[in-house]
GROMACS .gro file of C-alpha atoms in nm:
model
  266
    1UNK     CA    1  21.422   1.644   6.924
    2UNK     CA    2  21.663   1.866   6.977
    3UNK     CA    3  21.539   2.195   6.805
    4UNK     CA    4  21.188   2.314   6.898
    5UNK     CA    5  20.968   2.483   6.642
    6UNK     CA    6  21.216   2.483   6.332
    7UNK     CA    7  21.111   2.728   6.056
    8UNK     CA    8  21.328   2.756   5.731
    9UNK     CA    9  21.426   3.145   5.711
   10UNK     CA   10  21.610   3.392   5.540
   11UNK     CA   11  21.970   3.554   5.559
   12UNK     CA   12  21.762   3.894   5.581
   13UNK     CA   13  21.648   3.785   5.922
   14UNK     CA   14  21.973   3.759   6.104
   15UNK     CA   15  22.180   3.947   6.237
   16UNK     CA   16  22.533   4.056   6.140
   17UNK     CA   17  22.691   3.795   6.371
   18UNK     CA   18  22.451   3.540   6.270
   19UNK     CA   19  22.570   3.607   5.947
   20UNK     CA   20  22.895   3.615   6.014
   21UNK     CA   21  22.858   3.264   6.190
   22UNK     CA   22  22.610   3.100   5.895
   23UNK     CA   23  22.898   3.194   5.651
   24UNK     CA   24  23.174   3.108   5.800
   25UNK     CA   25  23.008   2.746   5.903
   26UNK     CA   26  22.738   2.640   5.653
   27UNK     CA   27  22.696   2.926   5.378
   28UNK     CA   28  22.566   2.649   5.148
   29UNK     CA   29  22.298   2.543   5.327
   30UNK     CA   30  21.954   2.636   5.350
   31UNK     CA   31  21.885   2.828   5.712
   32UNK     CA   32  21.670   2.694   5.958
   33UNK     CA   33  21.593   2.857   6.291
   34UNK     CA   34  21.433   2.691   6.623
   35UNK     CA   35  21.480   2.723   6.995
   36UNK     CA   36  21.743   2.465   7.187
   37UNK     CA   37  21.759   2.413   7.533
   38UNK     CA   38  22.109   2.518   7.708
   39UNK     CA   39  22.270   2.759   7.857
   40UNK     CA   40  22.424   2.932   7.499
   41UNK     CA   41  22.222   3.163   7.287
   42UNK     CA   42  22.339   3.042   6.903
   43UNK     CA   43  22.336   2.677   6.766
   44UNK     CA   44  22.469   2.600   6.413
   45UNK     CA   45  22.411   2.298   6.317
   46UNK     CA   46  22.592   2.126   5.990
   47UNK     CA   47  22.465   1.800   5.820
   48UNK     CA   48  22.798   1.764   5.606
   49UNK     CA   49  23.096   1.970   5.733
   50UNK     CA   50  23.395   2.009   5.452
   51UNK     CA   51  23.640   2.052   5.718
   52UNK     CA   52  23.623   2.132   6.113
   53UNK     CA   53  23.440   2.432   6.251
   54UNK     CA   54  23.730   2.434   6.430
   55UNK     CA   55  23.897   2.555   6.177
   56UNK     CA   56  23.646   2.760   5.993
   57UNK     CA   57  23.582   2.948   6.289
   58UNK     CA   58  23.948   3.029   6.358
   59UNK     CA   59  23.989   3.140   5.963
   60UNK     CA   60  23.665   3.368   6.018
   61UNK     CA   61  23.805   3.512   6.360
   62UNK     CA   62  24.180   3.570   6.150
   63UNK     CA   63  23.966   3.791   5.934
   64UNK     CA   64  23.723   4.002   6.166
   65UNK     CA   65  23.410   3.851   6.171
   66UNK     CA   66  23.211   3.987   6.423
   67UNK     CA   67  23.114   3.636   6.560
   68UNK     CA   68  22.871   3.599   6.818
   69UNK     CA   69  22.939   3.556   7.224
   70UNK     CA   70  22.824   3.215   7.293
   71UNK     CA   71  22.845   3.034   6.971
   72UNK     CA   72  22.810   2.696   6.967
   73UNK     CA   73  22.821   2.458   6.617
   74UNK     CA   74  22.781   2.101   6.589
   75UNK     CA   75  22.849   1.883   6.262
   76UNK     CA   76  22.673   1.557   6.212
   77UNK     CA   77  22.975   1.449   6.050
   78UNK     CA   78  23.238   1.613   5.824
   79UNK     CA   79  23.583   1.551   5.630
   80UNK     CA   80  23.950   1.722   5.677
   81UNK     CA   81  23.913   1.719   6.079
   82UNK     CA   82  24.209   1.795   6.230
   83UNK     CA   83  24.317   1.733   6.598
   84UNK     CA   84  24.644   1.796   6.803
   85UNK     CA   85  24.925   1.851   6.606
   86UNK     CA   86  24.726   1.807   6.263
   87UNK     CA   87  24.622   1.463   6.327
   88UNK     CA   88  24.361   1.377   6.149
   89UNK     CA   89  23.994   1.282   6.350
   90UNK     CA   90  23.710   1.080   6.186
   91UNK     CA   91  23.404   1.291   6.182
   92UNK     CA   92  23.124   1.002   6.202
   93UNK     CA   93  22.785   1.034   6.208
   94UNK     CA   94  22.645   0.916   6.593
   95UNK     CA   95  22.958   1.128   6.742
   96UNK     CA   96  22.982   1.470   6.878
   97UNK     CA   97  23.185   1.734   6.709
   98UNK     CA   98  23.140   2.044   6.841
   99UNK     CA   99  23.300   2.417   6.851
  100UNK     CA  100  23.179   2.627   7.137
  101UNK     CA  101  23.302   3.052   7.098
  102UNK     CA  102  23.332   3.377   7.339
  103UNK     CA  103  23.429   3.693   7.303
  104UNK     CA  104  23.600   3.751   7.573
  105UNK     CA  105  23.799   4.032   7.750
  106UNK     CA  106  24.041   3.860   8.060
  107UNK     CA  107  24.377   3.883   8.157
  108UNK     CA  108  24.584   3.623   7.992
  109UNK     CA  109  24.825   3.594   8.286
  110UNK     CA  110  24.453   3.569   8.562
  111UNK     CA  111  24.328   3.264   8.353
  112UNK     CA  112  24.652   3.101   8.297
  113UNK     CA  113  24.624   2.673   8.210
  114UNK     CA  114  24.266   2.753   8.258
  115UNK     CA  115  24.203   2.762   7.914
  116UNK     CA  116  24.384   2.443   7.847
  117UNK     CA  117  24.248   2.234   8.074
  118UNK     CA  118  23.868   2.342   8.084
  119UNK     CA  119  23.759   2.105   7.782
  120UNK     CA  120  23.893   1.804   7.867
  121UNK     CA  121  23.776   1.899   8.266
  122UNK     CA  122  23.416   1.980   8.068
  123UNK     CA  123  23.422   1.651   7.867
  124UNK     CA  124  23.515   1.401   8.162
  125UNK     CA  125  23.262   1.516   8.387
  126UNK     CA  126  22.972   1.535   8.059
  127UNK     CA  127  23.066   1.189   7.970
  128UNK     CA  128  23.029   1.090   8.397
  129UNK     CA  129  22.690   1.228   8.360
  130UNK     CA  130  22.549   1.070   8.083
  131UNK     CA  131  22.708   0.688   8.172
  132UNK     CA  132  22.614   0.696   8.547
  133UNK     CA  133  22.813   0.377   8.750
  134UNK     CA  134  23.002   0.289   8.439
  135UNK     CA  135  23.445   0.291   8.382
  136UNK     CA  136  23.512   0.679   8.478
  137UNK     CA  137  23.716   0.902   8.211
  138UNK     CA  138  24.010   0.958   8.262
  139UNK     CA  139  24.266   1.217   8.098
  140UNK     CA  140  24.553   1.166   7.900
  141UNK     CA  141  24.830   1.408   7.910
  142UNK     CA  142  24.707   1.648   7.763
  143UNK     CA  143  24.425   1.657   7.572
  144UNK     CA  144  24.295   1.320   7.532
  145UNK     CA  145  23.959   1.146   7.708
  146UNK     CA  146  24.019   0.788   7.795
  147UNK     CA  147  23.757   0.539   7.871
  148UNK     CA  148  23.913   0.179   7.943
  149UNK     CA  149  24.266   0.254   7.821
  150UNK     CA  150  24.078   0.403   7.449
  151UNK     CA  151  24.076   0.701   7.301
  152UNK     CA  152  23.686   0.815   7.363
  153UNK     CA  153  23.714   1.197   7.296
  154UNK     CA  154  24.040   1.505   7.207
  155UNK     CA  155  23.998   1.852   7.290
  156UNK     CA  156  24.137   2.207   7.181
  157UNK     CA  157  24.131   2.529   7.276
  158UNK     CA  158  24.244   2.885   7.042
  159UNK     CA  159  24.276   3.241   7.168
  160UNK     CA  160  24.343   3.540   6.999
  161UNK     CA  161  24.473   3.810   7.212
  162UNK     CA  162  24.550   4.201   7.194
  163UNK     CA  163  24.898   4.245   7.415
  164UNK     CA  164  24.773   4.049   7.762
  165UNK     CA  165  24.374   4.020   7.720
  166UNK     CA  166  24.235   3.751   7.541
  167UNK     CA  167  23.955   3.876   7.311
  168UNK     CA  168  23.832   3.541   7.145
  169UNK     CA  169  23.827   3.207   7.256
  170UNK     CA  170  23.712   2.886   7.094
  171UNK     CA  171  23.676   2.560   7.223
  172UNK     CA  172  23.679   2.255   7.004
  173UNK     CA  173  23.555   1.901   7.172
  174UNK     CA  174  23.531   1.604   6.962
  175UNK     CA  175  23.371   1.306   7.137
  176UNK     CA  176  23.336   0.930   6.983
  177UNK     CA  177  22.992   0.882   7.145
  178UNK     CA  178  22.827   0.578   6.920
  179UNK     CA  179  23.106   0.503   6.657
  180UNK     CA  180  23.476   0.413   6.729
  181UNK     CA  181  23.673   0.560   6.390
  182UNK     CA  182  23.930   0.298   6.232
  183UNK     CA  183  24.236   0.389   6.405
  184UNK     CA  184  24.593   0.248   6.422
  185UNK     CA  185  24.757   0.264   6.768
  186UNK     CA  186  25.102   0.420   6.772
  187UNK     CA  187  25.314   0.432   7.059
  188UNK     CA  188  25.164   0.797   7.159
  189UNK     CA  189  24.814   0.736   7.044
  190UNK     CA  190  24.620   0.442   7.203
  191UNK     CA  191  24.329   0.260   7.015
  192UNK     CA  192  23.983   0.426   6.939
  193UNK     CA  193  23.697   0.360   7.107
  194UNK     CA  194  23.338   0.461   7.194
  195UNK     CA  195  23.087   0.564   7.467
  196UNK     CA  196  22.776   0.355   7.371
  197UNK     CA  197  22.650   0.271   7.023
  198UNK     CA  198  22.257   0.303   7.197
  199UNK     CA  199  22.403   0.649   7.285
  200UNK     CA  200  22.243   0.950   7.101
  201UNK     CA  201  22.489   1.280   7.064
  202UNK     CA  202  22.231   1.513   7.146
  203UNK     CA  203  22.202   1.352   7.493
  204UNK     CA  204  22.568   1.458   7.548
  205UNK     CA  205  22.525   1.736   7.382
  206UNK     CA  206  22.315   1.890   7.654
  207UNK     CA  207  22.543   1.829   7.931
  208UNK     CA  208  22.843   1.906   7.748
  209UNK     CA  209  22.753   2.262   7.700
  210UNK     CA  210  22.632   2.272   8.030
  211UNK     CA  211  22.983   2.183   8.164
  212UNK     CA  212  23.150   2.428   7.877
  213UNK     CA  213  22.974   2.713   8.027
  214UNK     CA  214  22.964   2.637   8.400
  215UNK     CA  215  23.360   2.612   8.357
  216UNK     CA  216  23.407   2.918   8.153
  217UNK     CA  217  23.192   3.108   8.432
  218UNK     CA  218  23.406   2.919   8.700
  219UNK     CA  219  23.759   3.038   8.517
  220UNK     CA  220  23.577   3.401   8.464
  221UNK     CA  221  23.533   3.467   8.831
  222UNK     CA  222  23.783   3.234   9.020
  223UNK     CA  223  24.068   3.193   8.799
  224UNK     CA  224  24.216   2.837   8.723
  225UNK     CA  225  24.253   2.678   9.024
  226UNK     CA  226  23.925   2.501   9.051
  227UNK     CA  227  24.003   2.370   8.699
  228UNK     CA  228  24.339   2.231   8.772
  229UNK     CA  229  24.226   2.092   9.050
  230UNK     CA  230  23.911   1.891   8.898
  231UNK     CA  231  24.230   1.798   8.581
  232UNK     CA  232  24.456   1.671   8.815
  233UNK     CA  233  24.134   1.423   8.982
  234UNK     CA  234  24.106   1.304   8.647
  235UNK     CA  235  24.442   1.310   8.520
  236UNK     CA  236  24.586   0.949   8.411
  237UNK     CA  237  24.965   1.013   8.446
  238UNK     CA  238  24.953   1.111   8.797
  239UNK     CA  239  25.167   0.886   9.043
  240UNK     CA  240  25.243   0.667   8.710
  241UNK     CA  241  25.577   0.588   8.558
  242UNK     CA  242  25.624   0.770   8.250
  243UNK     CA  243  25.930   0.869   7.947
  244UNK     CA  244  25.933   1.156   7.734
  245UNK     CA  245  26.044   1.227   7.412
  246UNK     CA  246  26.101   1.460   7.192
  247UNK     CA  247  25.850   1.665   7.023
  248UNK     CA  248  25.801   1.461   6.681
  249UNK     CA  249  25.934   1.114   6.757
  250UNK     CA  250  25.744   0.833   6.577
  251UNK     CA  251  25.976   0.584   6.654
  252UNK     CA  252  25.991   0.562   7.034
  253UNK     CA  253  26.232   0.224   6.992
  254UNK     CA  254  26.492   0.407   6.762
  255UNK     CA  255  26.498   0.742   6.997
  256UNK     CA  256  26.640   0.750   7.376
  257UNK     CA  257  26.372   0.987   7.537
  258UNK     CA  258  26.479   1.288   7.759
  259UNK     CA  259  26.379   1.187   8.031
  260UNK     CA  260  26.135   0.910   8.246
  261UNK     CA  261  26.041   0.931   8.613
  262UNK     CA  262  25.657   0.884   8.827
  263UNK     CA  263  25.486   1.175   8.755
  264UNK     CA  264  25.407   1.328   9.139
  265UNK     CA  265  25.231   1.664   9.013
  266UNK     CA  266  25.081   1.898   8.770
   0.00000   0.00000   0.00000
């Protein structure tokens, strides 16, 4: 439903950043081509991903590949996903895993947290769309989507740069849509849990890139103040107590943290 007039084809009929993208995502597969609706030119779609696009994109970036402007991939479900810090994400089939690219040319110092906070801004207001008069999303500092107190969907964003412009940037939103993974709570990482199991991806899917590209435009021409703006509305630490602790605790009991105070900005 979500690709119109699919028609297997052959490497000889794309071009060199198609080729680029095909090989760096899904050079085992057989090619298929078919119009999508949405504001991006270029879906890849994987059935089986070996690892995140994530970071098969950033590997194929690292070495030149002339990627397209307004790449977007989506796996079905995958192995060897990676989040924040390494942790490791549960591809599942019925969730949204998806890696949206631009080559870009901006000042690094113009779109400032921009870049940091357009995902998760993208993702809240995607998931608002598609569950209309249900719990809101709200963020967790930084990059987490909570639904309810659980862990519904974690976001990342890359750059490469040459001195102060940012050439490349790739966006990486993972969303648990109709499948909560196993997952043990830890004291920094709350419990999984899901949109709606009657939910299909694709609906997201649609308003997610949407959101990705309206906010990339947004950053583009009015710099990051509309996005910090829209991440402190949904930000869940705001006017709440908090303690922090140092980068790599697991044992928040065992280890005095830093500091602790109500958070009264971002």
């Amino acid at each position: 439903t979500l690709i119109r007039n699919p028609q297997r084809i052959s490497t000889a009929s794309l071009s060199r950043a198609e080729i680029a993208a095909w090989g760096a995502l899904s050079p085992d597969h057989e090619l298929v081509r078919g119009e999508i609706a949405g504001p991006l030119p270029l879906l890849v779609l994987v059935e089986q991903a070996p690892r995140s696009q994530f970071t098969d994109l950033l590997r194929a970036l690292q070495a030149g590949a002339p990627l397209p402007d307004g790449l977007a991939s989506v796996a079905l479900e995958g192995r060897d996903f990676k989040g924040q810090r390494e942790r490791s994400w549960a591809a599942l089939r019925g969730n949204l895993h998806l890696c949206v690219y631009y080559r870009a040319e901006i000042d690094a110092s113009r779109v400032g947290v921009g870049l940091t906070t357009l995902p998760a801004v993208a993702t809240a207001a995607a998931i608002r769309q598609v569950r209309p008069g249900a719990s809101a999303p709200g963020i967790k500092w930084v990059n987490e989507i909570l639904v309810n107190g659980r862990k519904v969907a974690g976001v990342l964003t890359a750059t490469q740069a040459t001195g102060t412009v940012i050439d490349h940037v790739l966006f990486c939103n993972g969303v648990n849509v109709a499948a909560a993974p196993p997952l043990d709570p830890t004291p920094f990482v709350p419990s999984a849990g899901c949109l709606d199991p009657n939910l299909h991806w694709g609906h997201l899917l649609g308003h997610l890139l949407e959101e990705i590209d309206r906010c990339y435009r947004l950053l583009v021409t009015q710099g990051p103040a509309p996005l910090l703006e829209a991440y402190r509305a949904d930000a869940l630490v705001l006017n709440h107590q908090v303690r922090i602790w140092p980068e790599g605790t697991t044992d928040p009991a065992a280890t005095p943290p830093i500091a602790e105070g109500v958070v009264t900005a971002i």
